[in-house]
């Protein structure tokens, strides 16, 4: 429980200055009257172009991203990359600049733009609030409302000096010392130094093997759940100075240490700040040991914290005698903020003197129970143990049962695993006694145990009690996920997806129990029930869990077809089309053809670029779904039949009627993923017609819809279809940047089926910008990549471009470079694409 309170300081005390006039070269910019002059004569400039110039100048000390420009100049409204490129080009023309020289406006590829001219200007005062309106802050997942830590001024200053790009700093201390609160305060203080962002990664709810995914998820919530390692995180960070906070490392200490070590080597501009009970024991790790607050005087910081917490319970006088007693209390608690906050609620029924006497009695007893270990660790455990002993028997039993949850839980989950007859009431009492934290939410509030309390409570379980508790936990989550899978096919889909995300770590633990006990109903059936949503939500980790479950359990005959169907989806997403098709054969052999099997055979045909099969399977799935009352499947199969017609026949006459039917069904059945299906149908239809304007409009609408319903597969797929003839404005560098981003997204999400098309299109862009050697190397890798576009129909000019590269380099050199490229990893491709973007002149 962090010892933090809101900061009420006046924002104007941080007043800074904003110049009204700027002079550079032969130009003068007047901000207040919004005029640009060249050698004293006014220059005609469009309003948005002037806004762009002013924003770049006022933020000239750093690179500004495209998103920041759009937020500042276009008020965050949706505009195309082409519109921004047009504005940049117009600004350069007005200033007599160009994409080759870039003497004033420099393009920093992969990051944004920067004004690099020498400025002279007169200043007028402006507050920090006004400055915030001019430029967006560096990205962060921290709450930007400044909060003041009680005490810790010297620690804060010392840590702020240590936390610099290229450093690893570990705040080491006992549970409850306030490590997390201090780390957050320092991160807020230092955030302006990290253009790549400040990202808080909470490891408390995760298990071994999930550290990398937790870090990527903290930086990017739409990244999916694909395979993540240090290299992909480093690629996501890029070269900008970035601060990562690894919080609660102790239970995943080995994984956290390994990731920190690898990131320190692969991302030299990263700063790592960890909170942990023990050091990571890495070379160059700087340890910052944090003990309790100052306790030596009656007016100490620890006493101030005690009074601050007590205000919520009782009005304590600030007399010398009272503060003397409180000083004795906080000394016994060694000034640990969490210990103080856990002790203070006892003032509801005790005077400070009585509380002090109770601490004497309880601590002397509890100290004999756990004589081993470092003193402050014992003190923290004793404090929790004392609070625990003050609970009633049913409160103690409920708290121990709740320790089975690794993350936040609902009251329904608590009722399912706890043996109390009145779990809701007991939970309410535990919140009042600061033993359980309440997390309000909609539609369901959640609860969580603070990690030190959870670990203490878990230690109270004997083997038999833990075994029974784990079984109740596992079977409840198996049923829970099956229920959520049903909700994902209707209007409650968004809430169901959010619930699955919040409970994903506990779901993973339930699957582990199912595997350990060979229970396919727990280890396999819930994943099979999620079905296509594992793919649409890019929960690639779920496909891996499914394979582990199949290996550990005997699958009942009646479940074999559904299981093999979802396994086929997993193999497809991994780009293993042969295995995907083999699993589909087993699936059909087990249960015959269904609209679900025909529907996914559509995906397989699409990946093979077998558009005859695409249309055939689309029709088969649609016809079978039309015979059912399942409106969700009717929407999905109708949408993908549109895709089949569009890919096979271009602008087929059946498409219009199908799209009308889909909209009518969605009006009756407002299903968020159904809206994504409808939009992907429109995207592919526009693609088939060769209509780039509608394609781009539908694609952007789809990206927004996919974000709303947590289904990134749709936007990843649509992005993969952006070939050269639909790129905005035909700007080669813009297309190359787009393909680089698409490649990163595919690698991060784990859905690599789009790779052949992305790589072929990127190779063509490399040729356009005369990066012939890199193009030749990439051409050597491309034939080994399986998936959508491997036959080249989505990049029809590819073979002609290969011949162009051969002609430029010569046959011998081309084949030598192509041979080198055969051993490239996808990370090598991204590196070469970024280098090409950096080296190529901007227009």
Coordinates of C-alpha atoms in Angstrom, one line a residue, residues 170-686:
X170 CA 17.6 -2.2 -8.2
X171 CA 15.6 -0.9 -5.2
X172 CA 16.2 -3.7 -2.7
X173 CA 14.4 -4.0 0.6
X174 CA 11.8 -5.9 2.6
X175 CA 8.2 -6.2 1.6
X176 CA 6.3 -3.1 2.7
X177 CA 9.2 -0.7 2.6
X178 CA 7.6 1.4 -0.2
X179 CA 9.8 0.2 -3.1
X180 CA 7.0 0.4 -5.6
X181 CA 5.8 3.9 -4.5
X182 CA 9.4 5.2 -4.6
X183 CA 10.0 3.7 -8.1
X184 CA 6.9 5.3 -9.5
X185 CA 7.7 8.7 -8.0
X186 CA 11.2 8.6 -9.5
X187 CA 9.8 7.5 -12.8
X188 CA 7.4 10.5 -12.9
X189 CA 10.3 12.8 -12.0
X190 CA 12.6 11.4 -14.7
X191 CA 10.0 10.8 -17.4
X192 CA 11.0 13.8 -19.5
X193 CA 14.4 12.3 -20.0
X194 CA 13.1 9.2 -21.8
X195 CA 11.7 9.9 -25.2
X196 CA 11.0 6.3 -25.8
X197 CA 8.6 6.2 -22.8
X198 CA 8.3 5.2 -19.2
X199 CA 6.7 1.8 -18.7
X200 CA 5.7 0.2 -15.5
X201 CA 5.7 -3.7 -15.6
X202 CA 4.0 -5.4 -12.7
X203 CA 5.3 -8.9 -12.2
X204 CA 3.2 -9.7 -9.1
X205 CA 0.4 -11.5 -11.0
X206 CA 2.6 -13.5 -13.4
X207 CA 4.4 -16.8 -13.3
X208 CA 7.7 -18.1 -14.4
X209 CA 8.0 -17.9 -18.2
X210 CA 5.7 -14.8 -18.5
X211 CA 8.1 -12.0 -17.8
X212 CA 8.8 -11.0 -21.4
X213 CA 5.0 -11.1 -22.3
X214 CA 4.3 -8.9 -19.3
X215 CA 6.9 -6.3 -20.4
X216 CA 5.6 -6.2 -23.9
X217 CA 2.0 -6.0 -22.7
X218 CA 2.9 -3.0 -20.5
X219 CA 4.4 -1.1 -23.5
X220 CA 1.7 -2.2 -26.0
X221 CA -1.7 -3.5 -25.0
X222 CA -2.6 -4.6 -28.6
X223 CA 0.6 -6.6 -29.1
X224 CA -1.3 -9.9 -28.6
X225 CA 0.1 -12.9 -26.7
X226 CA 2.6 -14.2 -29.1
X227 CA 6.1 -15.4 -28.4
X228 CA 8.1 -12.5 -27.0
X229 CA 11.8 -12.5 -26.1
X230 CA 14.4 -9.8 -25.3
X231 CA 15.1 -9.2 -29.0
X232 CA 11.4 -8.4 -29.8
X233 CA 11.3 -6.1 -26.8
X234 CA 14.5 -4.3 -27.9
X235 CA 13.0 -3.9 -31.4
X236 CA 9.8 -2.4 -29.9
X237 CA 11.9 0.0 -27.8
X238 CA 14.2 1.1 -30.7
X239 CA 17.0 3.6 -30.2
X240 CA 15.1 6.1 -28.1
X241 CA 16.0 6.4 -24.3
X242 CA 13.4 4.3 -22.5
X243 CA 12.8 3.6 -18.8
X244 CA 11.4 0.2 -17.8
X245 CA 10.3 -0.5 -14.2
X246 CA 10.3 -4.2 -13.2
X247 CA 8.1 -4.3 -10.1
X248 CA 7.9 -7.3 -7.7
X249 CA 10.7 -9.3 -9.2
X250 CA 11.3 -11.7 -6.3
X251 CA 9.1 -14.6 -7.3
X252 CA 10.4 -14.5 -10.9
X253 CA 13.9 -13.4 -10.0
X254 CA 15.8 -15.7 -12.4
X255 CA 13.6 -14.7 -15.4
X256 CA 13.7 -11.0 -14.5
X257 CA 17.5 -11.1 -14.1
X258 CA 18.0 -12.9 -17.5
X259 CA 15.7 -10.4 -19.3
X260 CA 17.4 -7.4 -17.7
X261 CA 20.8 -8.7 -18.7
X262 CA 19.8 -9.3 -22.3
X263 CA 18.0 -6.0 -22.6
X264 CA 21.0 -4.2 -21.2
X265 CA 23.1 -5.6 -24.0
X266 CA 20.6 -5.3 -26.9
X267 CA 19.1 -1.9 -26.0
X268 CA 22.0 0.3 -24.8
X269 CA 19.7 3.4 -24.3
X270 CA 17.4 1.6 -21.9
X271 CA 17.3 2.4 -18.2
X272 CA 16.1 -0.4 -15.9
X273 CA 14.7 0.2 -12.5
X274 CA 13.7 -2.9 -10.5
X275 CA 12.0 -3.4 -7.2
X276 CA 12.8 -6.7 -5.5
X277 CA 13.5 -8.3 -2.1
X278 CA 16.8 -9.6 -3.4
X279 CA 19.4 -8.4 -5.9
X280 CA 19.4 -9.6 -9.4
X281 CA 23.1 -10.2 -9.0
X282 CA 24.0 -8.8 -12.5
X283 CA 27.2 -7.1 -13.5
X284 CA 26.9 -3.3 -13.4
X285 CA 23.7 -3.6 -11.3
X286 CA 23.5 -0.6 -8.9
X287 CA 21.8 -1.6 -5.6
X288 CA 19.8 1.0 -3.8
X289 CA 18.8 -0.5 -0.4
X290 CA 15.6 0.8 1.1
X291 CA 14.8 0.4 4.8
X292 CA 12.0 1.9 6.8
X293 CA 11.2 5.6 7.2
X294 CA 13.0 7.7 9.7
X295 CA 11.8 6.8 13.2
X296 CA 14.3 8.5 15.6
X297 CA 12.3 11.6 16.5
X298 CA 8.7 12.4 17.6
X299 CA 8.3 14.6 14.5
X300 CA 9.8 11.9 12.1
X301 CA 8.4 11.1 8.7
X302 CA 7.1 7.7 10.0
X303 CA 5.1 9.5 12.6
X304 CA 3.7 11.9 9.9
X305 CA 2.7 8.9 7.9
X306 CA 1.0 7.3 10.9
X307 CA -1.0 10.5 11.5
X308 CA -1.9 10.8 7.8
X309 CA -3.3 7.2 7.8
X310 CA -5.0 7.6 11.2
X311 CA -7.1 10.6 9.9
X312 CA -9.4 8.1 8.1
X313 CA -10.2 6.4 11.5
X314 CA -9.7 8.7 14.5
X315 CA -8.8 12.3 15.3
X316 CA -5.4 12.0 17.1
X317 CA -4.1 15.0 18.9
X318 CA -0.5 16.1 17.9
X319 CA 0.7 16.3 21.5
X320 CA 4.1 15.5 22.7
X321 CA 2.9 12.4 24.7
X322 CA 0.8 11.0 21.8
X323 CA 3.7 11.5 19.3
X324 CA 6.1 9.8 21.8
X325 CA 3.8 6.7 21.9
X326 CA 3.4 6.7 18.1
X327 CA 7.2 7.1 17.7
X328 CA 7.6 3.9 19.8
X329 CA 5.0 2.2 17.6
X330 CA 6.7 3.0 14.3
X331 CA 10.1 2.1 15.8
X332 CA 8.7 -1.4 16.6
X333 CA 7.5 -1.5 13.0
X334 CA 10.9 -0.3 11.8
X335 CA 9.3 2.5 9.9
X336 CA 8.0 0.2 7.2
X337 CA 5.1 2.0 5.4
X338 CA 3.0 -1.1 4.8
X339 CA 3.4 -2.2 8.4
X340 CA 2.3 1.2 9.6
X341 CA -0.7 1.2 7.3
X342 CA -1.7 -2.3 8.4
X343 CA -1.4 -1.4 12.1
X344 CA -3.2 1.9 12.0
X345 CA -6.7 0.4 11.5
X346 CA -6.5 -1.1 15.0
X347 CA -7.0 2.4 16.3
X348 CA -10.7 1.8 15.7
X349 CA -10.7 -0.2 18.9
X350 CA -7.4 0.6 20.6
X351 CA -5.7 3.7 21.9
X352 CA -2.2 4.3 20.7
X353 CA -0.9 3.0 24.1
X354 CA -3.0 -0.1 23.8
X355 CA -1.8 -0.7 20.3
X356 CA 1.8 -0.4 21.5
X357 CA 1.2 -3.0 24.2
X358 CA -0.5 -5.3 21.7
X359 CA 2.5 -5.1 19.4
X360 CA 4.8 -6.1 22.3
X361 CA 2.8 -9.2 23.1
X362 CA 2.2 -10.3 19.5
X363 CA 5.7 -9.7 18.1
X364 CA 7.4 -11.5 21.0
X365 CA 5.3 -14.6 20.3
X366 CA 5.5 -14.5 16.5
X367 CA 9.3 -13.9 16.6
X368 CA 9.8 -17.3 18.1
X369 CA 7.9 -19.0 15.2
X370 CA 10.2 -17.8 12.5
X371 CA 13.6 -17.1 14.1
X372 CA 15.5 -17.5 10.8
X373 CA 16.0 -14.8 8.2
X374 CA 16.9 -11.2 8.1
X375 CA 15.5 -9.0 10.8
X376 CA 13.4 -6.7 8.8
X377 CA 11.9 -9.6 6.8
X378 CA 10.8 -11.1 10.1
X379 CA 9.4 -7.7 11.2
X380 CA 7.2 -7.4 8.1
X381 CA 6.0 -11.0 8.4
X382 CA 5.3 -10.5 12.1
X383 CA 3.3 -7.3 11.3
X384 CA 1.2 -9.2 8.8
X385 CA 0.9 -12.2 11.2
X386 CA -0.2 -9.9 13.9
X387 CA -2.9 -8.4 11.7
X388 CA -3.8 -11.9 10.6
X389 CA -4.2 -13.1 14.2
X390 CA -6.6 -10.3 14.9
X391 CA -9.0 -11.6 12.3
X392 CA -11.8 -14.0 13.2
X393 CA -11.4 -17.6 12.3
X394 CA -13.7 -17.3 9.2
X395 CA -11.8 -14.2 8.1
X396 CA -8.5 -16.0 8.4
X397 CA -9.7 -19.0 6.5
X398 CA -11.1 -16.8 3.7
X399 CA -7.9 -14.8 3.4
X400 CA -5.9 -18.0 3.1
X401 CA -8.3 -19.3 0.5
X402 CA -8.0 -16.0 -1.5
X403 CA -4.2 -16.5 -1.7
X404 CA -4.8 -19.0 -4.5
X405 CA -5.5 -16.1 -7.0
X406 CA -2.4 -14.8 -8.8
X407 CA -4.2 -11.7 -10.0
X408 CA -7.3 -9.7 -9.4
X409 CA -10.5 -11.7 -8.9
X410 CA -14.3 -11.2 -8.9
X411 CA -16.6 -11.8 -6.0
X412 CA -18.0 -14.8 -8.0
X413 CA -14.6 -16.3 -8.2
X414 CA -14.0 -15.8 -4.5
X415 CA -17.3 -17.5 -3.7
X416 CA -16.3 -20.4 -5.9
X417 CA -13.0 -21.1 -4.2
X418 CA -13.6 -20.1 -0.6
X419 CA -15.4 -22.4 1.8
X420 CA -17.1 -19.6 3.7
X421 CA -20.9 -19.5 3.7
X422 CA -20.8 -15.7 3.5
X423 CA -17.8 -14.9 1.3
X424 CA -19.2 -11.5 0.2
X425 CA -19.6 -10.3 3.8
X426 CA -16.2 -11.6 4.9
X427 CA -14.6 -10.0 1.8
X428 CA -16.2 -6.7 2.8
X429 CA -14.8 -7.0 6.3
X430 CA -11.3 -7.9 5.0
X431 CA -11.3 -4.7 2.8
X432 CA -12.2 -2.6 5.8
X433 CA -9.3 -4.1 7.7
X434 CA -6.9 -3.3 4.8
X435 CA -6.2 -7.0 4.2
X436 CA -7.8 -7.0 0.7
X437 CA -7.7 -4.2 -1.9
X438 CA -10.8 -3.2 -3.8
X439 CA -10.6 -2.4 -7.5
X440 CA -13.8 -0.7 -8.7
X441 CA -14.8 -1.5 -12.3
X442 CA -17.6 -1.9 -14.8
X443 CA -19.4 -4.2 -15.2
X444 CA -17.6 -6.2 -12.4
X445 CA -15.4 -4.9 -9.6
X446 CA -12.4 -6.9 -8.6
X447 CA -10.3 -7.5 -5.6
X448 CA -6.7 -8.4 -4.9
X449 CA -4.4 -9.3 -2.0
X450 CA -1.4 -7.1 -1.7
X451 CA 1.5 -9.4 -2.6
X452 CA 3.2 -9.5 0.8
X453 CA -0.1 -10.4 2.4
X454 CA -0.9 -13.0 -0.4
X455 CA 2.4 -14.7 0.1
X456 CA 2.0 -14.7 3.9
X457 CA -1.5 -16.2 3.6
X458 CA -0.4 -18.8 1.1
X459 CA 2.2 -20.1 3.6
X460 CA -0.6 -20.9 6.0
X461 CA -1.9 -23.6 3.7
X462 CA -1.0 -27.2 4.4
X463 CA -0.6 -29.6 1.5
X464 CA -4.0 -31.1 1.7
X465 CA -5.7 -27.7 2.0
X466 CA -3.7 -26.4 -1.0
X467 CA -4.5 -29.4 -3.1
X468 CA -8.3 -28.9 -2.5
X469 CA -8.0 -25.2 -3.1
X470 CA -6.1 -25.6 -6.4
X471 CA -8.8 -28.0 -7.6
X472 CA -11.6 -25.6 -6.8
X473 CA -9.7 -22.8 -8.5
X474 CA -8.9 -24.8 -11.6
X475 CA -12.4 -26.2 -12.2
X476 CA -14.0 -22.8 -11.6
X477 CA -11.8 -21.2 -14.2
X478 CA -12.4 -24.0 -16.7
X479 CA -16.1 -23.3 -16.4
X480 CA -15.6 -19.6 -16.4
X481 CA -13.6 -19.5 -19.7
X482 CA -16.2 -21.7 -21.4
X483 CA -18.9 -19.2 -20.3
X484 CA -16.8 -16.3 -21.5
X485 CA -16.4 -18.0 -24.9
X486 CA -20.1 -18.1 -25.3
X487 CA -20.4 -14.4 -24.4
X488 CA -17.8 -13.6 -27.0
X489 CA -20.4 -14.5 -29.7
X490 CA -22.8 -11.7 -28.7
X491 CA -23.2 -8.1 -27.6
X492 CA -21.3 -8.7 -24.4
X493 CA -18.1 -9.7 -26.2
X494 CA -16.1 -6.7 -25.2
X495 CA -16.7 -7.2 -21.5
X496 CA -16.0 -10.9 -21.9
X497 CA -12.7 -10.2 -23.6
X498 CA -11.7 -7.7 -20.9
X499 CA -12.5 -10.3 -18.3
X500 CA -10.5 -13.0 -20.0
X501 CA -7.5 -10.6 -20.2
X502 CA -7.8 -9.7 -16.5
X503 CA -8.0 -13.4 -15.5
X504 CA -5.5 -14.8 -18.0
X505 CA -2.8 -15.5 -15.5
X506 CA -5.3 -17.4 -13.2
X507 CA -6.6 -19.2 -16.3
X508 CA -3.0 -20.3 -17.1
X509 CA -2.7 -21.7 -13.6
X510 CA -5.9 -23.7 -13.9
X511 CA -4.7 -25.2 -17.2
X512 CA -1.4 -26.2 -15.4
X513 CA -3.4 -28.0 -12.8
X514 CA -5.4 -29.8 -15.5
X515 CA -2.3 -31.0 -17.2
X516 CA -0.8 -32.2 -13.9
X517 CA -3.9 -34.3 -13.2
X518 CA -4.6 -35.4 -16.8
X519 CA -8.0 -33.6 -16.8
X520 CA -8.8 -32.7 -20.4
X521 CA -12.0 -31.0 -19.2
X522 CA -9.7 -28.4 -17.5
X523 CA -6.5 -28.5 -19.5
X524 CA -8.0 -28.7 -23.0
X525 CA -11.8 -28.1 -23.2
X526 CA -11.8 -24.4 -22.2
X527 CA -9.2 -23.6 -24.9
X528 CA -11.1 -25.6 -27.5
X529 CA -14.2 -23.6 -26.5
X530 CA -12.5 -20.3 -27.2
X531 CA -11.9 -21.6 -30.7
X532 CA -11.5 -18.9 -33.3
X533 CA -11.3 -16.2 -30.6
X534 CA -7.8 -17.5 -29.7
X535 CA -6.8 -16.5 -33.3
X536 CA -8.8 -13.3 -33.6
X537 CA -7.4 -12.0 -30.2
X538 CA -3.9 -13.3 -31.1
X539 CA -3.7 -15.3 -27.9
X540 CA -1.0 -17.4 -29.4
X541 CA 0.1 -18.5 -26.0
X542 CA -3.2 -20.3 -25.8
X543 CA -2.4 -22.5 -28.8
X544 CA 0.8 -23.5 -27.0
X545 CA -1.1 -24.4 -23.9
X546 CA -3.5 -26.5 -26.0
X547 CA -0.7 -28.5 -27.4
X548 CA 0.7 -29.1 -23.9
X549 CA -2.8 -30.2 -22.7
X550 CA -3.2 -32.6 -25.6
X551 CA 0.2 -34.2 -24.8
X552 CA -0.7 -34.5 -21.1
X553 CA -4.3 -35.8 -21.4
X554 CA -6.4 -38.4 -23.1
X555 CA -9.0 -36.5 -25.3
X556 CA -12.5 -38.0 -25.2
X557 CA -13.8 -39.0 -28.6
X558 CA -16.6 -36.5 -28.5
X559 CA -14.1 -33.7 -28.0
X560 CA -11.5 -34.8 -30.6
X561 CA -13.0 -32.9 -33.6
X562 CA -13.2 -29.5 -31.8
X563 CA -9.7 -30.0 -30.3
X564 CA -8.1 -30.8 -33.6
X565 CA -9.9 -27.9 -35.3
X566 CA -8.4 -25.4 -32.8
X567 CA -5.0 -27.1 -33.0
X568 CA -5.2 -26.6 -36.8
X569 CA -5.8 -22.9 -36.2
X570 CA -2.7 -22.8 -34.0
X571 CA -0.5 -24.4 -36.6
X572 CA -1.9 -22.0 -39.3
X573 CA -1.1 -19.0 -37.2
X574 CA 2.5 -20.3 -36.8
X575 CA 2.8 -20.6 -40.6
X576 CA 2.9 -24.4 -40.5
X577 CA 0.3 -25.0 -43.2
X578 CA 1.2 -28.7 -43.8
X579 CA 0.5 -29.5 -40.1
X580 CA -2.6 -27.3 -40.1
X581 CA -4.0 -29.2 -43.0
X582 CA -3.1 -32.6 -41.5
X583 CA -4.9 -31.7 -38.3
X584 CA -7.9 -30.6 -40.3
X585 CA -8.0 -34.1 -42.0
X586 CA -8.0 -35.7 -38.5
X587 CA -10.7 -33.2 -37.5
X588 CA -13.0 -34.1 -40.4
X589 CA -12.3 -37.8 -40.0
X590 CA -13.4 -37.6 -36.3
X591 CA -16.7 -35.7 -36.9
X592 CA -17.3 -35.0 -40.6
X593 CA -17.7 -31.7 -42.5
X594 CA -19.3 -28.9 -40.5
X595 CA -19.6 -25.2 -41.2
X596 CA -16.8 -24.7 -38.7
X597 CA -14.4 -27.0 -40.6
X598 CA -15.4 -25.5 -44.0
X599 CA -14.9 -22.0 -42.5
X600 CA -11.4 -22.7 -41.4
X601 CA -10.5 -24.6 -44.6
X602 CA -11.2 -21.2 -46.1
X603 CA -8.3 -19.8 -44.1
X604 CA -6.1 -22.6 -45.3
X605 CA -7.0 -22.0 -48.9
X606 CA -6.4 -18.3 -48.5
X607 CA -2.9 -18.9 -47.1
X608 CA -2.1 -21.2 -50.0
X609 CA -3.5 -18.6 -52.5
X610 CA -5.8 -21.3 -53.7
X611 CA -8.7 -19.0 -54.5
X612 CA -10.8 -21.8 -56.0
X613 CA -10.7 -23.5 -52.6
X614 CA -11.3 -20.2 -50.9
X615 CA -14.6 -19.7 -52.7
X616 CA -15.6 -23.4 -52.5
X617 CA -15.1 -23.5 -48.8
X618 CA -16.7 -20.1 -48.3
X619 CA -19.8 -21.3 -50.0
X620 CA -19.8 -24.6 -48.1
X621 CA -19.5 -22.9 -44.8
X622 CA -22.1 -20.3 -45.6
X623 CA -24.7 -22.9 -46.8
X624 CA -24.3 -25.0 -43.7
X625 CA -24.5 -22.0 -41.4
X626 CA -27.6 -20.7 -43.1
X627 CA -29.4 -23.9 -42.0
X628 CA -28.8 -23.1 -38.3
X629 CA -30.1 -20.5 -35.9
X630 CA -26.5 -19.4 -35.0
X631 CA -26.5 -15.8 -36.2
X632 CA -22.9 -15.3 -35.2
X633 CA -21.7 -18.0 -37.5
X634 CA -24.1 -16.8 -40.2
X635 CA -22.5 -13.3 -40.0
X636 CA -18.9 -14.7 -40.0
X637 CA -19.5 -17.2 -42.9
X638 CA -21.3 -14.5 -45.0
X639 CA -18.4 -12.1 -44.5
X640 CA -15.8 -14.6 -45.5
X641 CA -17.9 -15.7 -48.5
X642 CA -17.6 -12.1 -49.7
X643 CA -13.9 -12.5 -49.3
X644 CA -14.0 -15.7 -51.4
X645 CA -15.9 -14.0 -54.2
X646 CA -13.7 -10.9 -54.1
X647 CA -10.4 -13.0 -54.3
X648 CA -11.7 -15.4 -57.0
X649 CA -13.9 -13.1 -59.1
X650 CA -13.0 -9.5 -58.3
X651 CA -16.2 -7.5 -58.3
X652 CA -18.7 -10.4 -58.2
X653 CA -22.4 -9.5 -58.3
X654 CA -23.2 -11.6 -55.2
X655 CA -21.1 -9.3 -53.0
X656 CA -23.5 -6.5 -52.7
X657 CA -26.4 -8.7 -51.5
X658 CA -24.2 -10.5 -49.0
X659 CA -23.0 -7.2 -47.5
X660 CA -26.6 -6.0 -47.2
X661 CA -27.5 -9.3 -45.4
X662 CA -24.6 -8.9 -43.0
X663 CA -25.6 -5.4 -42.0
X664 CA -29.2 -6.5 -41.5
X665 CA -28.0 -9.4 -39.2
X666 CA -25.7 -7.0 -37.3
X667 CA -28.6 -4.7 -36.7
X668 CA -30.5 -7.6 -35.0
X669 CA -27.4 -9.0 -33.4
X670 CA -24.8 -6.3 -32.5
X671 CA -21.7 -8.4 -32.2
X672 CA -18.4 -6.5 -32.1
X673 CA -16.4 -9.2 -33.9
X674 CA -19.2 -9.5 -36.4
X675 CA -18.6 -5.8 -37.2
X676 CA -14.9 -6.7 -37.8
X677 CA -16.0 -9.6 -40.1
X678 CA -18.2 -7.2 -42.0
X679 CA -15.3 -4.7 -42.4
X680 CA -12.7 -7.3 -43.4
X681 CA -15.2 -8.3 -46.1
X682 CA -15.4 -4.7 -47.3
X683 CA -11.6 -4.4 -47.2
X684 CA -11.1 -7.6 -49.3
X685 CA -13.9 -6.5 -51.7
X686 CA -12.2 -3.2 -52.3

